[in-house]
Coordinates of C-alpha atoms in Angstrom, one line a residue:
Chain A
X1 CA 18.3 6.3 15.2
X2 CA 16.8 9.7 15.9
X3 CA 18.9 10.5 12.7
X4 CA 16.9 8.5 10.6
X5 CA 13.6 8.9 12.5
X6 CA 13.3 12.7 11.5
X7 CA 13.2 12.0 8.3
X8 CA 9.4 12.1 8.8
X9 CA 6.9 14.4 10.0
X10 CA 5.8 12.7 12.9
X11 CA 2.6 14.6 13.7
X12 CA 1.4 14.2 9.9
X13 CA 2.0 10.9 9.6
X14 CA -0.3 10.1 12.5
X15 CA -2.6 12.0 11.2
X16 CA -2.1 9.8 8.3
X17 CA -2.3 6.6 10.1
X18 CA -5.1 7.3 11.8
X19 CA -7.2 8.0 8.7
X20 CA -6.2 5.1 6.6
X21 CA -7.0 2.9 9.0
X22 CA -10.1 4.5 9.8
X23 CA -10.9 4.4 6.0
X24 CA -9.7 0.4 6.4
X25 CA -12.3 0.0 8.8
X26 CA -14.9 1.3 6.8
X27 CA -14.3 -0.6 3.6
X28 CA -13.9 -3.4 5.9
X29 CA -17.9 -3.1 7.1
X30 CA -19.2 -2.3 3.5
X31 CA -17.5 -5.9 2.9
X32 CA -20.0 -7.4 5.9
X33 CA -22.6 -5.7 5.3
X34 CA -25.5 -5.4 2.5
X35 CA -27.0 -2.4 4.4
X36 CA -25.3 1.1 4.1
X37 CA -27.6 1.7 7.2
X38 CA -26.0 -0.7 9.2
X39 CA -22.9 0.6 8.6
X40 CA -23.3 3.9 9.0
X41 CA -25.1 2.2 12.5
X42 CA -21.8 0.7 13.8
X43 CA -19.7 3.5 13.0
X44 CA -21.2 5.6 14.9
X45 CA -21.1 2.6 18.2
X46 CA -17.6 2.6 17.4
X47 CA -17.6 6.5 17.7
X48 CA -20.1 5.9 20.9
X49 CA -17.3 3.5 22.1
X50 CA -14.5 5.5 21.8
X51 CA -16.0 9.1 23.3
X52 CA -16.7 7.0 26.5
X53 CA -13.3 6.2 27.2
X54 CA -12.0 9.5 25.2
X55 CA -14.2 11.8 27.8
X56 CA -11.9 10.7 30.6
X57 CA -8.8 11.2 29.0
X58 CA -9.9 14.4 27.9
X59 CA -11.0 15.7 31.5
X60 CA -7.5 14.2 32.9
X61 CA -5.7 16.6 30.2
X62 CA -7.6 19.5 30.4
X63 CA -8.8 19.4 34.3
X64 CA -12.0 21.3 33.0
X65 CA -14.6 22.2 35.4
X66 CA -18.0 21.2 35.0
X67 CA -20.5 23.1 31.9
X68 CA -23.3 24.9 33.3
X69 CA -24.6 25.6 29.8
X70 CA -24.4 24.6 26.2
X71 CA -22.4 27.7 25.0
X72 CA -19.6 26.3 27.1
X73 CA -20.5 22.4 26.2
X74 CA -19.5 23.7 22.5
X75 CA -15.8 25.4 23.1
X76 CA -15.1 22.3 25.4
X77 CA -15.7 20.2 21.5
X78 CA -14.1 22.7 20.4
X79 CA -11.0 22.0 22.2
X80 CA -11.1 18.4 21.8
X81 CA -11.1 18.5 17.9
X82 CA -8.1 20.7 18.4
X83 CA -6.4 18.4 20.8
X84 CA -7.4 15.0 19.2
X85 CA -7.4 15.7 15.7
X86 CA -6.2 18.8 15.0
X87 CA -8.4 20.9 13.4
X88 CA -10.5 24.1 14.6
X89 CA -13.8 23.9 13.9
X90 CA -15.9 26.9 14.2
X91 CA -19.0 27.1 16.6
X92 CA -21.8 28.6 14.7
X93 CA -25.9 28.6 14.3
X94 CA -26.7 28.9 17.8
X95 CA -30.6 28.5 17.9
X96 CA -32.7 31.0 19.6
X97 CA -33.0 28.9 23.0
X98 CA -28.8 28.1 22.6
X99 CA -29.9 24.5 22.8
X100 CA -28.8 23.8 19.3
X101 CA -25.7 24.5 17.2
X102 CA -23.2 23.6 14.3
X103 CA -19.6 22.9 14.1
X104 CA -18.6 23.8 11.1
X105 CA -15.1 22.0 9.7
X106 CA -13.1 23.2 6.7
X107 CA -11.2 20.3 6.5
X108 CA -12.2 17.0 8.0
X109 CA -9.1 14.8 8.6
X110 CA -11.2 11.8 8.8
X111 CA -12.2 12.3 4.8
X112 CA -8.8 13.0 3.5
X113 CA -7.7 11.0 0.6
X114 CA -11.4 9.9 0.1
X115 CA -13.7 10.3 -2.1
X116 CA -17.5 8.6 -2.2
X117 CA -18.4 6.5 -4.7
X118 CA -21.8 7.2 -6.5
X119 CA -23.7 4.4 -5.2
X120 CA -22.4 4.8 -1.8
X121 CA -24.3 8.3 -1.0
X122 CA -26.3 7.2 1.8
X123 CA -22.8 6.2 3.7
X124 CA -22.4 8.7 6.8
X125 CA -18.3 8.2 6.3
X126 CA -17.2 10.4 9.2
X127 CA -20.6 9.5 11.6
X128 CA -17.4 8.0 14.0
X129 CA -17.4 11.9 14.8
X130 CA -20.9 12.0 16.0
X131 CA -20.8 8.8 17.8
X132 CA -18.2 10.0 19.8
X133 CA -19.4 13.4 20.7
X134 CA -22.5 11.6 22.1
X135 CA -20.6 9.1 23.8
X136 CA -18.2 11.2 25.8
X137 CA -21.3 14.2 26.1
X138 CA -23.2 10.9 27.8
X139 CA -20.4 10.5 30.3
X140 CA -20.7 14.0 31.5
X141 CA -25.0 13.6 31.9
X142 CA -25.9 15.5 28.4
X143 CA -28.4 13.8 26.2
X144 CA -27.5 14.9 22.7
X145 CA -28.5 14.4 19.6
X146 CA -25.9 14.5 17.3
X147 CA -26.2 14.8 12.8
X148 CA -24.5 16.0 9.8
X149 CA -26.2 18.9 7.9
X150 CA -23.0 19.6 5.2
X151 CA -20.8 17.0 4.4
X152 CA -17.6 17.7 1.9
X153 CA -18.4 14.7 0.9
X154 CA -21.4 15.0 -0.6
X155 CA -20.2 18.2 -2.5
X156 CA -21.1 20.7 0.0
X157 CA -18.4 23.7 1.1
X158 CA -17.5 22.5 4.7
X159 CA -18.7 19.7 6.7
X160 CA -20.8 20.7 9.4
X161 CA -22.2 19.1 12.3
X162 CA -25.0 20.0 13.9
X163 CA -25.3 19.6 18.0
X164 CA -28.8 19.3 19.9
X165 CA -29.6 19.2 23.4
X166 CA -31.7 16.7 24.6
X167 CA -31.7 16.6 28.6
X168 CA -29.7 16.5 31.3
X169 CA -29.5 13.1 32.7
X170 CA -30.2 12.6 36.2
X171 CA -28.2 10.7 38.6
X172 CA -30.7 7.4 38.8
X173 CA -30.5 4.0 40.8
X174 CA -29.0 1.6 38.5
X175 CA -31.6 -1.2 37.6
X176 CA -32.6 -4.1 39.6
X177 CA -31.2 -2.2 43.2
X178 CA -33.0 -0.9 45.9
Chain B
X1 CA 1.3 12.6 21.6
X2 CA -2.9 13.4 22.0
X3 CA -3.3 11.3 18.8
X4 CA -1.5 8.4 19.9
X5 CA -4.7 7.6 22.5
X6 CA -7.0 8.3 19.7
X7 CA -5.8 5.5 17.4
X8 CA -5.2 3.1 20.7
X9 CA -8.8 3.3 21.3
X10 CA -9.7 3.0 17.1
X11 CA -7.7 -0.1 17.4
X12 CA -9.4 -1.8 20.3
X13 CA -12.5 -0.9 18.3
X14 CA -11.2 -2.4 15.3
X15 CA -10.5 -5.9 17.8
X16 CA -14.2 -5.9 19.2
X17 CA -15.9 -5.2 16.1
X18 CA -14.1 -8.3 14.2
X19 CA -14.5 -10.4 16.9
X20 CA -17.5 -9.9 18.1
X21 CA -19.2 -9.7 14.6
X22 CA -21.3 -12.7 13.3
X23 CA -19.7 -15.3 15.9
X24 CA -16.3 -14.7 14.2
X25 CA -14.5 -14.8 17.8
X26 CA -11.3 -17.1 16.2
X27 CA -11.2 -15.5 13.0
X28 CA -8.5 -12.8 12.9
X29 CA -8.6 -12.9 8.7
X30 CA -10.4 -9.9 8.7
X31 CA -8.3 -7.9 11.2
X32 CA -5.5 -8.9 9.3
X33 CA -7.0 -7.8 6.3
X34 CA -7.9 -4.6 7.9
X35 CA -4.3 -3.7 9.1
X36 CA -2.9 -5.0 5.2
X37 CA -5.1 -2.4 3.6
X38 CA -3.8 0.1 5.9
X39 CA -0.4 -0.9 5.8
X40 CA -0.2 -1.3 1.6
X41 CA -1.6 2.7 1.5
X42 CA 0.7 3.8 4.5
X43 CA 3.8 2.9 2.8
X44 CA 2.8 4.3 -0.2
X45 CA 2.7 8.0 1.9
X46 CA 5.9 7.2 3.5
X47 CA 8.1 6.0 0.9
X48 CA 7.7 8.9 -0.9
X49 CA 10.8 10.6 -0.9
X50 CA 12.4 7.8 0.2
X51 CA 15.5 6.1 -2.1
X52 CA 14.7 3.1 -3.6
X53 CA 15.9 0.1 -1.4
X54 CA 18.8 -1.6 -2.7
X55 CA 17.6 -5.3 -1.4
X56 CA 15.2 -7.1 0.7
X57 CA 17.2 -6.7 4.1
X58 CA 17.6 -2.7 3.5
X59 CA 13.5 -2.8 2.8
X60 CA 13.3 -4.9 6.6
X61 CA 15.6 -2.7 8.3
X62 CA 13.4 0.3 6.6
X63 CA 10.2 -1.4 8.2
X64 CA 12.5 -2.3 12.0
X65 CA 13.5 1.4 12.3
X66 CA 11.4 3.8 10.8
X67 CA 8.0 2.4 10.0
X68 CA 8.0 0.8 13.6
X69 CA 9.1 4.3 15.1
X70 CA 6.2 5.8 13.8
X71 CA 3.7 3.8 14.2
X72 CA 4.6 2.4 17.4
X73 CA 7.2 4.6 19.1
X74 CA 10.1 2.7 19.7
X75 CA 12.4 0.7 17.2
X76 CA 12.0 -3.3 17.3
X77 CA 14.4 -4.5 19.6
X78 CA 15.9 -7.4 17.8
X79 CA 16.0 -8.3 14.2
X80 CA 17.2 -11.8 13.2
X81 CA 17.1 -13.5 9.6
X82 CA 18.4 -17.1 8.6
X83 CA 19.1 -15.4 5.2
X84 CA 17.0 -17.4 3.8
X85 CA 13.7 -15.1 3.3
X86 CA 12.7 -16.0 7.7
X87 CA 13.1 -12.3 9.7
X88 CA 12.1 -12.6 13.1
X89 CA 11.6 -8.9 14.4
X90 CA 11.5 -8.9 18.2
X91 CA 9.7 -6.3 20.5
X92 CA 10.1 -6.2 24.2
X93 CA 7.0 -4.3 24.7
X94 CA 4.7 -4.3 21.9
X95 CA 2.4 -1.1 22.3
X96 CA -1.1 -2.3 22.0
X97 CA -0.1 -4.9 24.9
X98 CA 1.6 -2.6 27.1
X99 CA -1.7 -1.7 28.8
X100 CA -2.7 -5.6 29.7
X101 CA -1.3 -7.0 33.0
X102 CA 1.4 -8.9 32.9
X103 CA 1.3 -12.7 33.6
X104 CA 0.0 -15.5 31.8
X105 CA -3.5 -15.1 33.1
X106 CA -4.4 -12.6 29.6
X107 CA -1.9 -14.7 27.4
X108 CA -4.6 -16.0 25.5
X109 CA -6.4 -12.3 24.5
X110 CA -3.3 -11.3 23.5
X111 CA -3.2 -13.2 19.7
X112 CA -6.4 -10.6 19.3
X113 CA -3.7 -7.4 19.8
X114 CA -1.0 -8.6 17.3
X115 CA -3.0 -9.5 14.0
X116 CA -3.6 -6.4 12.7
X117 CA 0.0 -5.5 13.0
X118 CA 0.9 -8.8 11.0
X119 CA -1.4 -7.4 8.2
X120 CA 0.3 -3.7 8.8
X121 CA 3.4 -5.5 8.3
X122 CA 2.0 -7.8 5.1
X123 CA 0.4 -5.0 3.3
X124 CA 3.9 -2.7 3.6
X125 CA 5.7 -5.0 2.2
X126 CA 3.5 -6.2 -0.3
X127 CA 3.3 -2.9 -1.9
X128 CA 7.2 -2.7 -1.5
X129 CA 7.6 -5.5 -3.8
X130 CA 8.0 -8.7 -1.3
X131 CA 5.1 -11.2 -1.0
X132 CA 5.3 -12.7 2.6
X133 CA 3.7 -14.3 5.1
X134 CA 3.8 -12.8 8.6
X135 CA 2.5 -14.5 11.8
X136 CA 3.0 -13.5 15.6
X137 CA 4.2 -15.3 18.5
X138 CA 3.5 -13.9 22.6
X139 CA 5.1 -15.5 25.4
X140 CA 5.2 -13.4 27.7
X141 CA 2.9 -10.2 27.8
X142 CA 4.2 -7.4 26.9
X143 CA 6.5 -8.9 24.5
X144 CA 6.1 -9.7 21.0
X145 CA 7.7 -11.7 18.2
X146 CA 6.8 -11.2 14.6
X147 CA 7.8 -14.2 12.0
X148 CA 7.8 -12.7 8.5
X149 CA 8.3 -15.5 5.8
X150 CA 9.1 -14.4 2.4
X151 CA 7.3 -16.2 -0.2
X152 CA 9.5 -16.6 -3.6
X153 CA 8.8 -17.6 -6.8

């Protein structure tokens, strides 16, 4: 078997898998729905989804200790794109009061072998990315707010994501108990 | 691999969003759908510099052994034709139900885990030239039958 089986590149045709389906999904929800705002809605739920369970597998792997401030918040990302999808983003734009920054992307696996059809410029393709980010940030008490400001998509030079601090979420009583 | 969690998760996504959409909780059409479009532009990437297949059964044992390595680590344990266009491809433990409990109590999610595979499956060989229909069978979790029915004519 293993003779046959290296006839591929395993790790790029993950990488492959993953963003065909992905871009199956998404054809799959312009199909339901009229709204491009409603789709770009539940991709990024999906994304919300996924960084909720992704945050614990990441802290499993990595056994990192907790952030006690953004700058380190952004080179933990930093290592989970490099870990999950395999690509480096670079950390960039810090705002004055480091509250606020950009990951900038060369290449977005997500948008590989896509391009955006004219009528579709509203679509947020990759906004699973954002979703995510927010989801697993969530998990570890950091309100974020999360948005794309470049998007290779859209014809701009890299994509770039841009990162804002919220809060800090505080360890509450869950509703409805004393 | 880190990936391999990655697309686990996208594909229980995938399940609740089809489900769970507009009351569709028994219609898998488009989950199915979802795994054909995925499987008709995956074999186009990985068939590349692959020989052409000299007949149908060399184009199933492509999809037993190397598409099902990929995609879900481990060849098919059994495959079985009448010769007359029925495969039956058999997997002892079928990766997206090797996470659920064993026992008959989750028998009945587990038609929700196998659909988009049957459209992986479809859409593959579609594009390789063989119209079929594929359906799925569970009996016990976490094993998993595929029926692939080629359509002639």
């Amino acid at each position: 078997m293993s003779r046959q089986a290296s006839r591929f590149d395993t790790k790029k045709v993950n990488a492959e898998f993953l963003t065909l389906t992905y871009g199956a999904l998404v054809t799959q929800m312009l199909r339901d729905f009229e709204n491009i705002e409603d789709v770009n809605k539940q991709l990024e739920r999906i994304g919300y989804n996924m960084g909720m369970r992704l945050i614990e597998d990441f802290l499993a792997r990595t056994s990192a200790p907790r952030c006690l401030e953004m700058r380190e918040t952004a080179d933990r990302i930093q290592q989970a794109f490099r870990i999950y999808l395999n690509v480096q983003p670079t950390i960039s734009n810090w705002s004055a009061s480091s509250d606020e920054f950009s990951l900038v992307f060369e290449t977005n696996p997500l948008t590989e072998f896509v391009e955006l059809p004219t009528d579709l410029t509203n679509l947020r393709y990759s906004s699973i990315l954002s979703g995510c980010i927010r989801g697993a940030l969530e998990m570890v008490q950091l309100d974020v707010q999360c948005w794309f400001a470049q998007d290779q998509l859209k014809g701009d030079n890299v994509t770039e994501l841009r990162i804002k601090f919220v809060r800090r979420l505080e360890d509450a009583i869950p509703a409805g108990e004393d | 691999m880190s990936e391999d969690i990655l697309f686990d998760f996208l594909h229980s996504e995938i399940v609740n969003y089809c489900l769970n959409n507009n009351n569709k909780e028994n219609d898998f059409s488009s989950l199915e759908y979802i795994g054909f479009n995925t499987g008709y532009r995956l074999i186009e990437r990985l068939t590349r510099d692959v020989p052409r297949f000299k007949d149908e059964l060399e184009t199933m044992k492509f999809i037993c052994t190397d598409f099902w390595t990929l995609i879900y680590k481990k060849q098919v344990d059994n495959l079985r034709t009448n010769n007359h266009g029925m495969y039956v491809v058999q997997d002892r433990a079928f990766r997206f139900l090797t996470r659920i409990s064993t026992g008959t109590k989750q028998l009945e999610y587990a038609p929700k885990f196998v659909f988009f595979t049957c459209g992986l499956v479809r859409g593959a060989l579609t594009n390789l030239g063989i119209n079929s229909t594929v359906t799925a069978e569970v009996q016990t979790i976490p094993a998993c039958k595929f029926h692939i029915e080629i359509n002639r004519n």
